[in-house]
Coordinates of C-alpha atoms in Angstrom, one line a residue:
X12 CA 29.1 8.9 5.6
X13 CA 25.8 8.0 7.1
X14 CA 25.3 4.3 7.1
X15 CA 23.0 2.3 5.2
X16 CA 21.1 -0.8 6.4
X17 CA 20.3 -2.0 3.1
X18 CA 22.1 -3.5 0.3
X19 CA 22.8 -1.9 -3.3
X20 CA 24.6 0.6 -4.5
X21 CA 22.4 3.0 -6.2
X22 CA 20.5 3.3 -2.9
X23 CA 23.7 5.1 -1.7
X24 CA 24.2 7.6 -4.0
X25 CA 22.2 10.6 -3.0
X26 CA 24.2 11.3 0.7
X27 CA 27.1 10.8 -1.3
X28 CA 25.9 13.8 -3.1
X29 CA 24.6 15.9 0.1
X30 CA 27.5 15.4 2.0
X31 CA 29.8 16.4 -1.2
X32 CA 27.5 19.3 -1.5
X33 CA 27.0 20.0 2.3
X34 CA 31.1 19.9 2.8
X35 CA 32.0 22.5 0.1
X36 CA 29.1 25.0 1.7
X37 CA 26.8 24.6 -1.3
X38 CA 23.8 23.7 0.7
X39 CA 22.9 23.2 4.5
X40 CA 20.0 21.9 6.7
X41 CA 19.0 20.3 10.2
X42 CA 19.9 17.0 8.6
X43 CA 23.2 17.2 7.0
X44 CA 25.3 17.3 9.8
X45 CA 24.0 13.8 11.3
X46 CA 24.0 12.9 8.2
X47 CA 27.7 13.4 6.8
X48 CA 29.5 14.1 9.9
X49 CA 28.6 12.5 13.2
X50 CA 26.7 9.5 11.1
X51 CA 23.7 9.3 13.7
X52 CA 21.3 9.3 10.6
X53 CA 20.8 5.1 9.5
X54 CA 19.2 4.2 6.2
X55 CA 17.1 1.1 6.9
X56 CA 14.4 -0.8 5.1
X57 CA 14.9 0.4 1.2
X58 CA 11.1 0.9 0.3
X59 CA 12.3 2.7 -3.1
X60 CA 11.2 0.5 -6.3
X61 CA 13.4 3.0 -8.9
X62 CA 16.8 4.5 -8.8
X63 CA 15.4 7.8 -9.1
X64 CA 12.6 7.4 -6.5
X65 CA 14.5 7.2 -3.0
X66 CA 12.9 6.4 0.2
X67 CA 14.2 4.6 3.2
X68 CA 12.7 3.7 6.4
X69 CA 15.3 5.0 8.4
X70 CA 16.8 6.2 12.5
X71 CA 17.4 9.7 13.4
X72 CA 19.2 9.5 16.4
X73 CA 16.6 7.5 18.8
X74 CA 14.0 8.6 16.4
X75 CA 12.6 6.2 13.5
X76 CA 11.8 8.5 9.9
X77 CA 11.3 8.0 6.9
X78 CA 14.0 9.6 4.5
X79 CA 13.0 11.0 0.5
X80 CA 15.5 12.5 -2.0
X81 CA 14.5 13.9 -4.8
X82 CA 11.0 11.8 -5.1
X83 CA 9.7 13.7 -8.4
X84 CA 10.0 16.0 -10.9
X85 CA 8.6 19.1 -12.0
X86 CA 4.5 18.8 -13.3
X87 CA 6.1 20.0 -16.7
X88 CA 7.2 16.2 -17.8
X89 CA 5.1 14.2 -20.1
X90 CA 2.6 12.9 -18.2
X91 CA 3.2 9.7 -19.8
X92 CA 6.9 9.4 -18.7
X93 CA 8.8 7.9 -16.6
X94 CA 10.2 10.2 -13.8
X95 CA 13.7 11.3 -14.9
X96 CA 17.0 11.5 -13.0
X97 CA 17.7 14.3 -11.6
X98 CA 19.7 16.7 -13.1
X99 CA 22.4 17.3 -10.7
X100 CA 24.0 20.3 -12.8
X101 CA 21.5 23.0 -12.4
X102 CA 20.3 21.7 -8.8
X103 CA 21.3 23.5 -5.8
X104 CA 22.1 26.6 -8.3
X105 CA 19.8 29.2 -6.8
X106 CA 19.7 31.2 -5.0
X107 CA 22.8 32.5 -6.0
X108 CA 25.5 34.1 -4.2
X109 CA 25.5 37.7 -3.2
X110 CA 21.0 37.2 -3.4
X111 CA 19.6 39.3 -0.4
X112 CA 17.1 37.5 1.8
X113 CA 14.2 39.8 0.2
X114 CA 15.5 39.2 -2.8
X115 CA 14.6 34.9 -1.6
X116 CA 11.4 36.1 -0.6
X117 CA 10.5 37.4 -4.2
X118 CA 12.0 34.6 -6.0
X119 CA 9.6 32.3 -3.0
X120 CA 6.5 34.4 -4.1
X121 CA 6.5 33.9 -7.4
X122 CA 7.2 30.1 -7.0
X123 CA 3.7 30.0 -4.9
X124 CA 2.0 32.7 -6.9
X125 CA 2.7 29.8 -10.0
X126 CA 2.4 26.8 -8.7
X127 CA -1.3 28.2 -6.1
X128 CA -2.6 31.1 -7.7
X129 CA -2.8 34.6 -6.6
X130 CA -4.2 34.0 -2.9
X131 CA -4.5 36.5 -0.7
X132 CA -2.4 35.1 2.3
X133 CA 1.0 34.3 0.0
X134 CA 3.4 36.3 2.3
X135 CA 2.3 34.5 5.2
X136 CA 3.5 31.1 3.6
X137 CA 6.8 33.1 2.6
X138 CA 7.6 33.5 6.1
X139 CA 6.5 30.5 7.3
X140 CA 9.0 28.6 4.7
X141 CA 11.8 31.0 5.4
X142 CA 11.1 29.5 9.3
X143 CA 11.5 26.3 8.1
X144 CA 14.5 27.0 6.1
X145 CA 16.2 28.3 9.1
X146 CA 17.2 24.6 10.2
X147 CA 20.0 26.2 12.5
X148 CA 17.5 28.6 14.1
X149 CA 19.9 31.2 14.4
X150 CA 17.4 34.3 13.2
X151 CA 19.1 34.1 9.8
X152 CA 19.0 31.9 6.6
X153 CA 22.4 31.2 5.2
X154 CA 22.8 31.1 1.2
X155 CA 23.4 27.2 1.6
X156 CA 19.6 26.5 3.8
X157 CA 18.3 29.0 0.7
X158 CA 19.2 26.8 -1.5
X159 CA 17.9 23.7 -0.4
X160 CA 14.9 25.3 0.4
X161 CA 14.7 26.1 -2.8
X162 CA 15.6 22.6 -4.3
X163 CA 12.7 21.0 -1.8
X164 CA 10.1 23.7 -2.8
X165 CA 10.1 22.5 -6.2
X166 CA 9.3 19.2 -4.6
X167 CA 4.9 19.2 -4.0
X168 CA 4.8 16.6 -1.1
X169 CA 7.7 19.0 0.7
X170 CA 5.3 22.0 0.2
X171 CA 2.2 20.0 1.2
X172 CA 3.9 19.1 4.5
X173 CA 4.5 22.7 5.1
X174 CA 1.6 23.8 4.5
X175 CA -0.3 21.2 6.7
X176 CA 2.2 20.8 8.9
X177 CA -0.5 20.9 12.1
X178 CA -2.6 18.9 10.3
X179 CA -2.7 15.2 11.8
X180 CA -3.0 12.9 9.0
X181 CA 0.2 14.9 7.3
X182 CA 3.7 13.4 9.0
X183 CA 5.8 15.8 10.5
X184 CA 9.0 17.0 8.6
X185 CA 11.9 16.1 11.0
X186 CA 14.7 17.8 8.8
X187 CA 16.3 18.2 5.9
X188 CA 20.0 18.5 4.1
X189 CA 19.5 19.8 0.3
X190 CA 16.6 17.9 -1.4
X191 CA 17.1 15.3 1.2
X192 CA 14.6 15.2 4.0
X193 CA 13.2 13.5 6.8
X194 CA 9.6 13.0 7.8
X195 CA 7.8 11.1 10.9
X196 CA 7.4 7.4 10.8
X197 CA 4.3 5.8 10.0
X198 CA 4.0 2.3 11.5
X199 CA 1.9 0.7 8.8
X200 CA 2.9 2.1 5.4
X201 CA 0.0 1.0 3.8
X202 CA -4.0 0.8 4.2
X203 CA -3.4 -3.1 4.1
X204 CA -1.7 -5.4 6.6
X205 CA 0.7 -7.2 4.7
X206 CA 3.5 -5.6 1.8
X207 CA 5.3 -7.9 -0.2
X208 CA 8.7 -6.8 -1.6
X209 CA 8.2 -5.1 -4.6
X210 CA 9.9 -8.1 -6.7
X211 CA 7.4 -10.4 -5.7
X212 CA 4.7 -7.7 -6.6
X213 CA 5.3 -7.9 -10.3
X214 CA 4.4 -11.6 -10.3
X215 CA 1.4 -11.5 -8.5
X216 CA -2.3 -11.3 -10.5
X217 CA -4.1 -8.1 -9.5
X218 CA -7.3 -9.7 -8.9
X219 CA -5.5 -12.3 -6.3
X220 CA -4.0 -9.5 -4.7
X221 CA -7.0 -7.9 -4.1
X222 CA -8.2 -10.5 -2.6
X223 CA -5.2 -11.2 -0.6
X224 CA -5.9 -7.6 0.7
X225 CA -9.1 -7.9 1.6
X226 CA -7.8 -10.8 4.2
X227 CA -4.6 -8.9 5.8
X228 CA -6.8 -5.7 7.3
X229 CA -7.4 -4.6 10.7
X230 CA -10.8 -5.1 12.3
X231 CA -14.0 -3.3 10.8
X232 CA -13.9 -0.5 13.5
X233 CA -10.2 0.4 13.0
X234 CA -10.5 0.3 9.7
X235 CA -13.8 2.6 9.9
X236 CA -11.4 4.8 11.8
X237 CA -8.8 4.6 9.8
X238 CA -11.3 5.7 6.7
X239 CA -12.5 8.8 8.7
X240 CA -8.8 10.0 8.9
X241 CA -8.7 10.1 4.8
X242 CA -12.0 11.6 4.9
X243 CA -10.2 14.6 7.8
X244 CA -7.5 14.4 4.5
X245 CA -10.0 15.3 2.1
X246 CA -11.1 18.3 4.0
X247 CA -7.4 19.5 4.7
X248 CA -6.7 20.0 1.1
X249 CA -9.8 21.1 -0.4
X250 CA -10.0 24.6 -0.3
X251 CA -7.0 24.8 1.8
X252 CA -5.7 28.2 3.4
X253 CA -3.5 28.3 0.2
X254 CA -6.0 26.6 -2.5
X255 CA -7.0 23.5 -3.7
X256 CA -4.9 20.6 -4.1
X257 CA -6.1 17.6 -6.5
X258 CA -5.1 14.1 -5.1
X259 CA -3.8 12.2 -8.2
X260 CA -3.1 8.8 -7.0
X261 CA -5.1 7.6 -4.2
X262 CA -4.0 4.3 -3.4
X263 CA -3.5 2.2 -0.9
X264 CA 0.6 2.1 -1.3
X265 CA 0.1 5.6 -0.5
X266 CA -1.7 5.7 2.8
X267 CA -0.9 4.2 6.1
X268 CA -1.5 4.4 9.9
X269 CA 0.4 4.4 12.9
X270 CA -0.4 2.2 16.2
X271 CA -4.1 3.9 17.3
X272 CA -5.1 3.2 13.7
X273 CA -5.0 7.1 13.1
X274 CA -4.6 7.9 9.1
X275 CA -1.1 9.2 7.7
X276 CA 0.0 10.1 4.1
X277 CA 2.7 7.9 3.2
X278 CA 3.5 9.3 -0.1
X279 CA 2.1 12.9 -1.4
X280 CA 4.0 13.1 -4.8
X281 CA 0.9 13.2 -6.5
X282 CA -1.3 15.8 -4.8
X283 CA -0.6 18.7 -6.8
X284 CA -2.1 22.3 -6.4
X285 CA -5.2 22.7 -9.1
X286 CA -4.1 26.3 -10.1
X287 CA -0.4 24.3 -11.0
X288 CA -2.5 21.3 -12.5
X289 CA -4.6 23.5 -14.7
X290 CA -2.4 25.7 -16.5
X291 CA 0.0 23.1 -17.6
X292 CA -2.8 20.1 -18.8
X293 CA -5.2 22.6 -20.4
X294 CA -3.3 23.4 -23.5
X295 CA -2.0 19.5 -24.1
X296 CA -2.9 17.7 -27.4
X297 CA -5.5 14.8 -27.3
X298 CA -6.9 12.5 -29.1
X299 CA -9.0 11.0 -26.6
X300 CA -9.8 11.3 -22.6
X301 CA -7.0 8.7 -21.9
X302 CA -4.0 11.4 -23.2
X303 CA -5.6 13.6 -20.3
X304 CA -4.6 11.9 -17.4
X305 CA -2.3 12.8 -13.9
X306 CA -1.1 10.5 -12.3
X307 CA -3.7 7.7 -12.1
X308 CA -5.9 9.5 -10.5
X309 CA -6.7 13.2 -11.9
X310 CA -8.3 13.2 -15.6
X311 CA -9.7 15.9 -17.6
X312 CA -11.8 15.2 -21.2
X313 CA -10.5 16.1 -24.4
X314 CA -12.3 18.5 -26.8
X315 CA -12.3 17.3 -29.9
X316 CA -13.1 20.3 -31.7
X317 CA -9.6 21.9 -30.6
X318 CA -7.6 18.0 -30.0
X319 CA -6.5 19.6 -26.7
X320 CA -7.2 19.0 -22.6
X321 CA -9.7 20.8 -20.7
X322 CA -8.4 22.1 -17.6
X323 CA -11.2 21.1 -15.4
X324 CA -10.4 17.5 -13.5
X325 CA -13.4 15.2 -13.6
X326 CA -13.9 13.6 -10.4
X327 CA -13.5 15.1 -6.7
X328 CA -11.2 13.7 -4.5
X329 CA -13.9 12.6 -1.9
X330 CA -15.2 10.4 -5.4
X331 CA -12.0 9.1 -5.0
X332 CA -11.6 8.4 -1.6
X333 CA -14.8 6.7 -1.4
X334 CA -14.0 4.5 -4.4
X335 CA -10.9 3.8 -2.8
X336 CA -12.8 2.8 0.6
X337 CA -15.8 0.7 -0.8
X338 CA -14.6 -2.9 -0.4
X339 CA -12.8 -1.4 2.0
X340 CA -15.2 -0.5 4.4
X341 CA -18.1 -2.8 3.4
X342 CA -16.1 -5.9 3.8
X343 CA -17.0 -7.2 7.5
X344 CA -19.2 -3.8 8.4
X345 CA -21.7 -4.1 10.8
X346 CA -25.6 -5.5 9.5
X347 CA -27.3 -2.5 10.8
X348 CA -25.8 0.3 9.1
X349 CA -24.3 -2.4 5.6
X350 CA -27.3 -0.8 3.4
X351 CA -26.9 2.6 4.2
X352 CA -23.1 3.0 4.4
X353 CA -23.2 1.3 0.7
X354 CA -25.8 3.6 -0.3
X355 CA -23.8 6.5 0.7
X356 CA -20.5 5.8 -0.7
X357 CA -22.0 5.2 -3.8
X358 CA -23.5 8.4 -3.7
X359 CA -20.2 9.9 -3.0
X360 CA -18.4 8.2 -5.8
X361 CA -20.6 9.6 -8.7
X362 CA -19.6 13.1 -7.4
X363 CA -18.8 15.2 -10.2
X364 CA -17.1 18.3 -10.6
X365 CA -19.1 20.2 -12.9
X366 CA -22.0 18.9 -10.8
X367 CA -24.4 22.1 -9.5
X368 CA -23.7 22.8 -6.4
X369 CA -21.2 20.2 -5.8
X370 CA -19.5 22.1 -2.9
X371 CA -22.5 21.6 -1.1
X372 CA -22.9 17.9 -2.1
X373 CA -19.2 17.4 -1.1
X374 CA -19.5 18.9 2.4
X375 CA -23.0 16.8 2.9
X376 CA -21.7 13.8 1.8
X377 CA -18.7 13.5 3.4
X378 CA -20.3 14.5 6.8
X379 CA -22.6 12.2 6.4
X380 CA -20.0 9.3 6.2
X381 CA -17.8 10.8 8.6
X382 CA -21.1 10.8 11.2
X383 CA -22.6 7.1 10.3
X384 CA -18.3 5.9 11.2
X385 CA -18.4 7.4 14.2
X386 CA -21.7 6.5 15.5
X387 CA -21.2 3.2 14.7
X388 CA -17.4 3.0 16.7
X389 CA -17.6 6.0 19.4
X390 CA -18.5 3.4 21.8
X391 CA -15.9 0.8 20.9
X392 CA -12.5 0.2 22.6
X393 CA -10.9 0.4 19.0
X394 CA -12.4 3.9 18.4

């Protein structure tokens, strides 16, 4: 089995499972056989906080990653819910035996056409996942890479990944073995300097900790570099090339940086595709804005005529982003440019959705910040 750096023995159960899975041909992938065979695939640093929520800083080879199994569920939980085990008797079940690599391609369709919309360009995404599924790079998918492409497609941060895959505030996917997979390392896993085990986390006041924060962060033109990297982030998945996708828990947990102070998503559970987003919250019973929440981040209102959800999410994630990035940014910035930079973030955090014209607004304001940033540390050795 692949050895673990890290005590505990829940952390071990899910290579148990692949390499169960892997060795009886259910499923295959670019990961499994360093994972259950030659053992060149170390779990390190457990950075999971929940059974069911796996992640590892781990070594590939000569290569640090980061490794995820099976990090959510399916948007068709209860918002309010704990993420649940997951259910190991239907996974890995399609596609099934004797399924025709067309026939994959349907089944694939129809997954994007529900979870995206109808775009235009679906079959182009098709054939870009059956590229990635092919983790041998023979020419051919076998039944067991179908099915854990399958498994990981159910998964939004694998499809994300895909789908930005050139982008370079998304980590690279380094491989996969069922709903196992392995992405690039990011140095700093989070926008702050310091983590604390998550033990000592519970114990610690959330106004202190912000404060504590605010102390451990690089200097103000790294972090102004850092900020136009989640800006870049913004654009990537707002009007996409396949659709929108809503960012429903922007924290700082969430983001980090590697060594040139360059933005990387740590964690991409909760961006979800808006088509997705909106057909399952618009029909759920309310009886206030607070049962119409995502996440932490993505809220719609409730109409109290019908005591169900609207569809349409509130706030943009630029609002987001900038709300995110306001003590951020302003703490230690530069006199000369303090009034303005204030002025604009709050104008891009009372960015609405339903505002007219807010596309335009979006595009203006975030260029705007993304210009005053870069003016202010294009001359700068830490730019």
């Amino acid at each position: 089995m692949a050895r673990s750096l890290c005590p505990g023995a829940w952390l071990r159960k899910p290579y148990y499972l692949q390499c169960d899975k892997y060795k009886t041909g259910v499923i295959d992938g670019p990961a499994c056989n360093s994972l259950c065979v030659t053992e060149t695939l170390y779990f390190g640093k457990c950075l999971s906080t929940k059974p069911n929520n796996q992640m590892y800083l781990g070594i590939w080879g000569n290569l640090p990653g980061v490794v995820k199994c099976q990090m959510e569920q399916a948007l068709h939980l209860d918002f309010g819910t704990e993420l649940e085990p997951r259910k190991e008797i239907v996974l890995f079940d399609k596609p099934t035996r004797g399924t025709t690599v067309q026939k994959f391609k349907e089944m694939v369709y129809s997954l994007f056409k529900a979870k995206l919309g109808d775009q235009g360009n679906l079959s182009e995404l098709v054939n870009l996942i059956l590229t990635v599924a092919d983790g041998d790079k023979d020419g051919q998918v076998s039944l067991g890479e179908a099915k854990s492409a399958w498994a990981l497609l159910q998964l939004n941060e694998f499809l994300l990944m895909v789908i930005l895959q050139d982008k370079e505030h998304t980590p690279k996917l380094m491989g996969f073995c069922g709903d196992l997979y392995v992405m690039e390392s990011v140095e700093y896993t989070s926008l702050y300097g310091i983590s604390l085990p998550w033990v000592i986390e519970l114990f610690i006041p959330s106004g202190f900790r912000r404060s504590m924060d605010q102390l451990f962060t690089p200097s103000w033109p790294r972090k102004a570099k850092i900020a136009i990297g989640l800006l870049e982030f913004v654009e990537d998945v707002f009007h996409g090339p396949y659709g929108n996708f809503l960012m429903c828990d922007i924290s700082a947990k969430n983001l980090g940086y590697n060594d040139k102070y360059d933005l990387k998503m740590v964690d991409m559970r909760k961006i979800v595709p808006e088509t997705n987003l909106k057909e399952i919250i618009k029909d759920r019973h309310c009886e206030s804005d607070l049962d119409c929440v995502y996440g932490t981040d993505c809220r719609t209102s409730c109409d109290q005529s019908t005591m169900k959800c609207t569809s349409e999410v509130i706030q943009p994630n630029l609002a987001k982003a900038c709300q995110l990035l306001k003590d951020y940014l302003l703490r230690g910035a530069p006199s000369e440019i303090r009034e303005e930079l204030e002025k604009q973030l709050y104008s891009c955090i009372a960015l609405k959705v339903t505002a007219h014209q807010m596309e335009m607004e979006h595009s203006l304001i975030l260029n705007n910040l993304k210009t005053l940033l870069w003016k202010k540390i294009s001359y700068t050795n830490d730019s």
